[in-house]
Amino acid sequence: MRFENDDHRQREQRAITKFCSLFDLTFRKLGENDIDFQIFKSDRLVGFVEVKGRHRIIADAYPLPIAIRKLNKLQGELAPREDPVIVWACHDGIIYGKVRNITGTIRYGGRKVRDGASNDQELMAYFNPQEDLHHERY
């Protein structure tokens, strides 16, 4: 069962637009079960981006969570040579970093279990503030 709604999609769109504006990039949305976006520089594929919603302001967003299965997709078969990036979409801006440059801890976690959800509790990575995580306000 999918729980994404229009608010989630708008938050994701706002975050990827902000991220791409920082580096003069364009983007293309991928399918429902893929990584969220491909990113391009001058029409050349340069990477993949996963946007994660964070229902907090930047100052209160840490530690930043992401499922290990998403990290595997980002750095694995879909993007073996391109730079994969995670963007956390906060209320007041974005936090972003290249997957290969950030260090986190792994533990079982996630969100409160919802009826019909299969991935609410799973193996997760959590990232604390570090030099290779950057933020920009909207």
PDB file of C-alpha atoms in Angstrom, residues 13-120:
ATOM      1  CA  GLN A  13       8.964  18.762  -5.936  1.00  0.00           C
ATOM      2  CA  ARG A  14       9.901  21.836  -3.894  1.00  0.00           C
ATOM      3  CA  ALA A  15      12.999  20.090  -2.504  1.00  0.00           C
ATOM      4  CA  ILE A  16      14.325  18.794  -5.855  1.00  0.00           C
ATOM      5  CA  THR A  17      13.684  22.179  -7.489  1.00  0.00           C
ATOM      6  CA  LYS A  18      15.661  23.922  -4.729  1.00  0.00           C
ATOM      7  CA  PHE A  19      18.508  21.381  -4.924  1.00  0.00           C
ATOM      8  CA  CYS A  20      18.792  21.634  -8.712  1.00  0.00           C
ATOM      9  CA  SER A  21      18.713  25.445  -8.624  1.00  0.00           C
ATOM     10  CA  LEU A  22      21.883  25.405  -6.471  1.00  0.00           C
ATOM     11  CA  PHE A  23      23.932  23.620  -9.137  1.00  0.00           C
ATOM     12  CA  ASP A  24      22.218  24.583 -12.423  1.00  0.00           C
ATOM     13  CA  LEU A  25      20.785  21.089 -12.836  1.00  0.00           C
ATOM     14  CA  THR A  26      17.595  19.713 -14.316  1.00  0.00           C
ATOM     15  CA  PHE A  27      15.725  16.628 -13.159  1.00  0.00           C
ATOM     16  CA  ARG A  28      13.426  13.859 -14.312  1.00  0.00           C
ATOM     17  CA  LYS A  29      11.039  11.987 -12.017  1.00  0.00           C
ATOM     18  CA  LEU A  30      11.437   8.216 -12.120  1.00  0.00           C
ATOM     19  CA  GLY A  31       8.798   5.529 -11.513  1.00  0.00           C
ATOM     20  CA  GLU A  32       6.939   4.712  -8.307  1.00  0.00           C
ATOM     21  CA  ASN A  33       9.315   1.989  -7.133  1.00  0.00           C
ATOM     22  CA  ASP A  34      12.548   3.596  -8.355  1.00  0.00           C
ATOM     23  CA  ILE A  35      14.855   6.182  -6.911  1.00  0.00           C
ATOM     24  CA  ASP A  36      12.975   9.506  -7.001  1.00  0.00           C
ATOM     25  CA  PHE A  37      14.937  11.471  -9.634  1.00  0.00           C
ATOM     26  CA  GLN A  38      17.653  11.478 -12.265  1.00  0.00           C
ATOM     27  CA  ILE A  39      19.609  14.738 -12.390  1.00  0.00           C
ATOM     28  CA  PHE A  40      21.249  16.272 -15.455  1.00  0.00           C
ATOM     29  CA  LYS A  41      23.860  18.934 -16.192  1.00  0.00           C
ATOM     30  CA  SER A  42      23.632  20.272 -19.749  1.00  0.00           C
ATOM     31  CA  ASP A  43      21.445  17.279 -20.712  1.00  0.00           C
ATOM     32  CA  ARG A  44      24.066  14.771 -19.445  1.00  0.00           C
ATOM     33  CA  LEU A  45      23.086  12.380 -16.653  1.00  0.00           C
ATOM     34  CA  VAL A  46      25.179  13.210 -13.576  1.00  0.00           C
ATOM     35  CA  GLY A  47      23.382  11.416 -10.774  1.00  0.00           C
ATOM     36  CA  PHE A  48      20.357  10.160  -8.915  1.00  0.00           C
ATOM     37  CA  VAL A  49      18.511  11.782  -6.020  1.00  0.00           C
ATOM     38  CA  GLU A  50      16.292  10.311  -3.337  1.00  0.00           C
ATOM     39  CA  VAL A  51      14.164  12.922  -1.542  1.00  0.00           C
ATOM     40  CA  LYS A  52      13.101  12.070   2.003  1.00  0.00           C
ATOM     41  CA  GLY A  53      10.455  14.091   3.804  1.00  0.00           C
ATOM     42  CA  ARG A  54      11.455  15.359   7.245  1.00  0.00           C
ATOM     43  CA  HIS A  55       8.562  16.910   9.165  1.00  0.00           C
ATOM     44  CA  ARG A  56      10.824  19.262  11.095  1.00  0.00           C
ATOM     45  CA  ILE A  57      12.784  22.458  10.643  1.00  0.00           C
ATOM     46  CA  ILE A  58      16.446  22.109   9.659  1.00  0.00           C
ATOM     47  CA  ALA A  59      17.675  22.918  13.182  1.00  0.00           C
ATOM     48  CA  ASP A  60      15.683  19.982  14.626  1.00  0.00           C
ATOM     49  CA  ALA A  61      16.065  17.496  11.738  1.00  0.00           C
ATOM     50  CA  TYR A  62      19.001  15.425  13.017  1.00  0.00           C
ATOM     51  CA  PRO A  63      19.617  12.546  13.046  1.00  0.00           C
ATOM     52  CA  LEU A  64      18.557  12.206   9.411  1.00  0.00           C
ATOM     53  CA  PRO A  65      17.002   8.803   8.606  1.00  0.00           C
ATOM     54  CA  ILE A  66      16.922   6.736   5.438  1.00  0.00           C
ATOM     55  CA  ALA A  67      16.162   3.074   4.865  1.00  0.00           C
ATOM     56  CA  ILE A  68      19.118   0.864   3.992  1.00  0.00           C
ATOM     57  CA  ARG A  69      17.152  -0.524   1.018  1.00  0.00           C
ATOM     58  CA  LYS A  70      17.058   3.020  -0.430  1.00  0.00           C
ATOM     59  CA  LEU A  71      20.812   3.429   0.028  1.00  0.00           C
ATOM     60  CA  ASN A  72      21.346   0.107  -1.746  1.00  0.00           C
ATOM     61  CA  LYS A  73      19.277   1.294  -4.695  1.00  0.00           C
ATOM     62  CA  LEU A  74      21.046   4.663  -4.785  1.00  0.00           C
ATOM     63  CA  GLN A  75      24.569   3.314  -4.845  1.00  0.00           C
ATOM     64  CA  GLY A  76      23.883  -0.021  -6.506  1.00  0.00           C
ATOM     65  CA  GLU A  77      22.510  -1.176  -9.788  1.00  0.00           C
ATOM     66  CA  LEU A  78      20.702   2.046 -10.719  1.00  0.00           C
ATOM     67  CA  ALA A  79      23.673   4.351 -10.268  1.00  0.00           C
ATOM     68  CA  PRO A  80      26.994   2.506 -10.379  1.00  0.00           C
ATOM     69  CA  ARG A  81      28.981   5.438 -11.800  1.00  0.00           C
ATOM     70  CA  GLU A  82      26.916   8.551 -11.188  1.00  0.00           C
ATOM     71  CA  ASP A  83      26.906  10.494  -7.912  1.00  0.00           C
ATOM     72  CA  PRO A  84      23.913   9.480  -5.771  1.00  0.00           C
ATOM     73  CA  VAL A  85      22.530  12.188  -3.462  1.00  0.00           C
ATOM     74  CA  ILE A  86      20.038  12.201  -0.609  1.00  0.00           C
ATOM     75  CA  VAL A  87      17.944  15.323  -0.031  1.00  0.00           C
ATOM     76  CA  TRP A  88      15.937  15.635   3.170  1.00  0.00           C
ATOM     77  CA  ALA A  89      13.017  18.023   2.667  1.00  0.00           C
ATOM     78  CA  CYS A  90      12.436  19.973   5.885  1.00  0.00           C
ATOM     79  CA  HIS A  91       9.775  22.599   6.554  1.00  0.00           C
ATOM     80  CA  ASP A  92      12.191  25.500   6.076  1.00  0.00           C
ATOM     81  CA  GLY A  93      14.687  24.115   3.542  1.00  0.00           C
ATOM     82  CA  ILE A  94      16.715  21.112   2.482  1.00  0.00           C
ATOM     83  CA  ILE A  95      19.646  19.129   3.852  1.00  0.00           C
ATOM     84  CA  TYR A  96      21.641  17.186   1.275  1.00  0.00           C
ATOM     85  CA  GLY A  97      24.751  15.091   0.825  1.00  0.00           C
ATOM     86  CA  LYS A  98      26.406  12.653  -1.543  1.00  0.00           C
ATOM     87  CA  VAL A  99      25.863   9.096  -0.343  1.00  0.00           C
ATOM     88  CA  ARG A 100      29.518   8.184  -0.776  1.00  0.00           C
ATOM     89  CA  ASN A 101      30.729  11.098   1.370  1.00  0.00           C
ATOM     90  CA  ILE A 102      28.558  10.846   4.471  1.00  0.00           C
ATOM     91  CA  THR A 103      28.908   8.569   7.465  1.00  0.00           C
ATOM     92  CA  GLY A 104      26.058   7.271   9.582  1.00  0.00           C
ATOM     93  CA  THR A 105      25.024   4.621  12.034  1.00  0.00           C
ATOM     94  CA  ILE A 106      22.830   1.653  11.259  1.00  0.00           C
ATOM     95  CA  ARG A 107      20.092   0.312  13.498  1.00  0.00           C
ATOM     96  CA  TYR A 108      16.640  -1.150  13.271  1.00  0.00           C
ATOM     97  CA  GLY A 109      14.017   1.581  13.331  1.00  0.00           C
ATOM     98  CA  GLY A 110      11.656   3.623  11.248  1.00  0.00           C
ATOM     99  CA  ARG A 111       8.205   4.946  11.956  1.00  0.00           C
ATOM    100  CA  LYS A 112       5.198   3.808  13.930  1.00  0.00           C
ATOM    101  CA  VAL A 113       3.727   0.771  12.157  1.00  0.00           C
ATOM    102  CA  ARG A 114       0.655   1.501  10.013  1.00  0.00           C
ATOM    103  CA  ASP A 115      -1.950  -1.011   8.826  1.00  0.00           C
ATOM    104  CA  GLY A 116      -1.073  -2.248   5.349  1.00  0.00           C
ATOM    105  CA  ALA A 117       2.522  -0.948   5.436  1.00  0.00           C
ATOM    106  CA  SER A 118       5.409  -3.309   4.838  1.00  0.00           C
ATOM    107  CA  ASN A 119       8.397  -1.005   5.390  1.00  0.00           C
ATOM    108  CA  ASP A 120       7.553   1.053   8.480  1.00  0.00           C
TER     109      ASP A 120
END
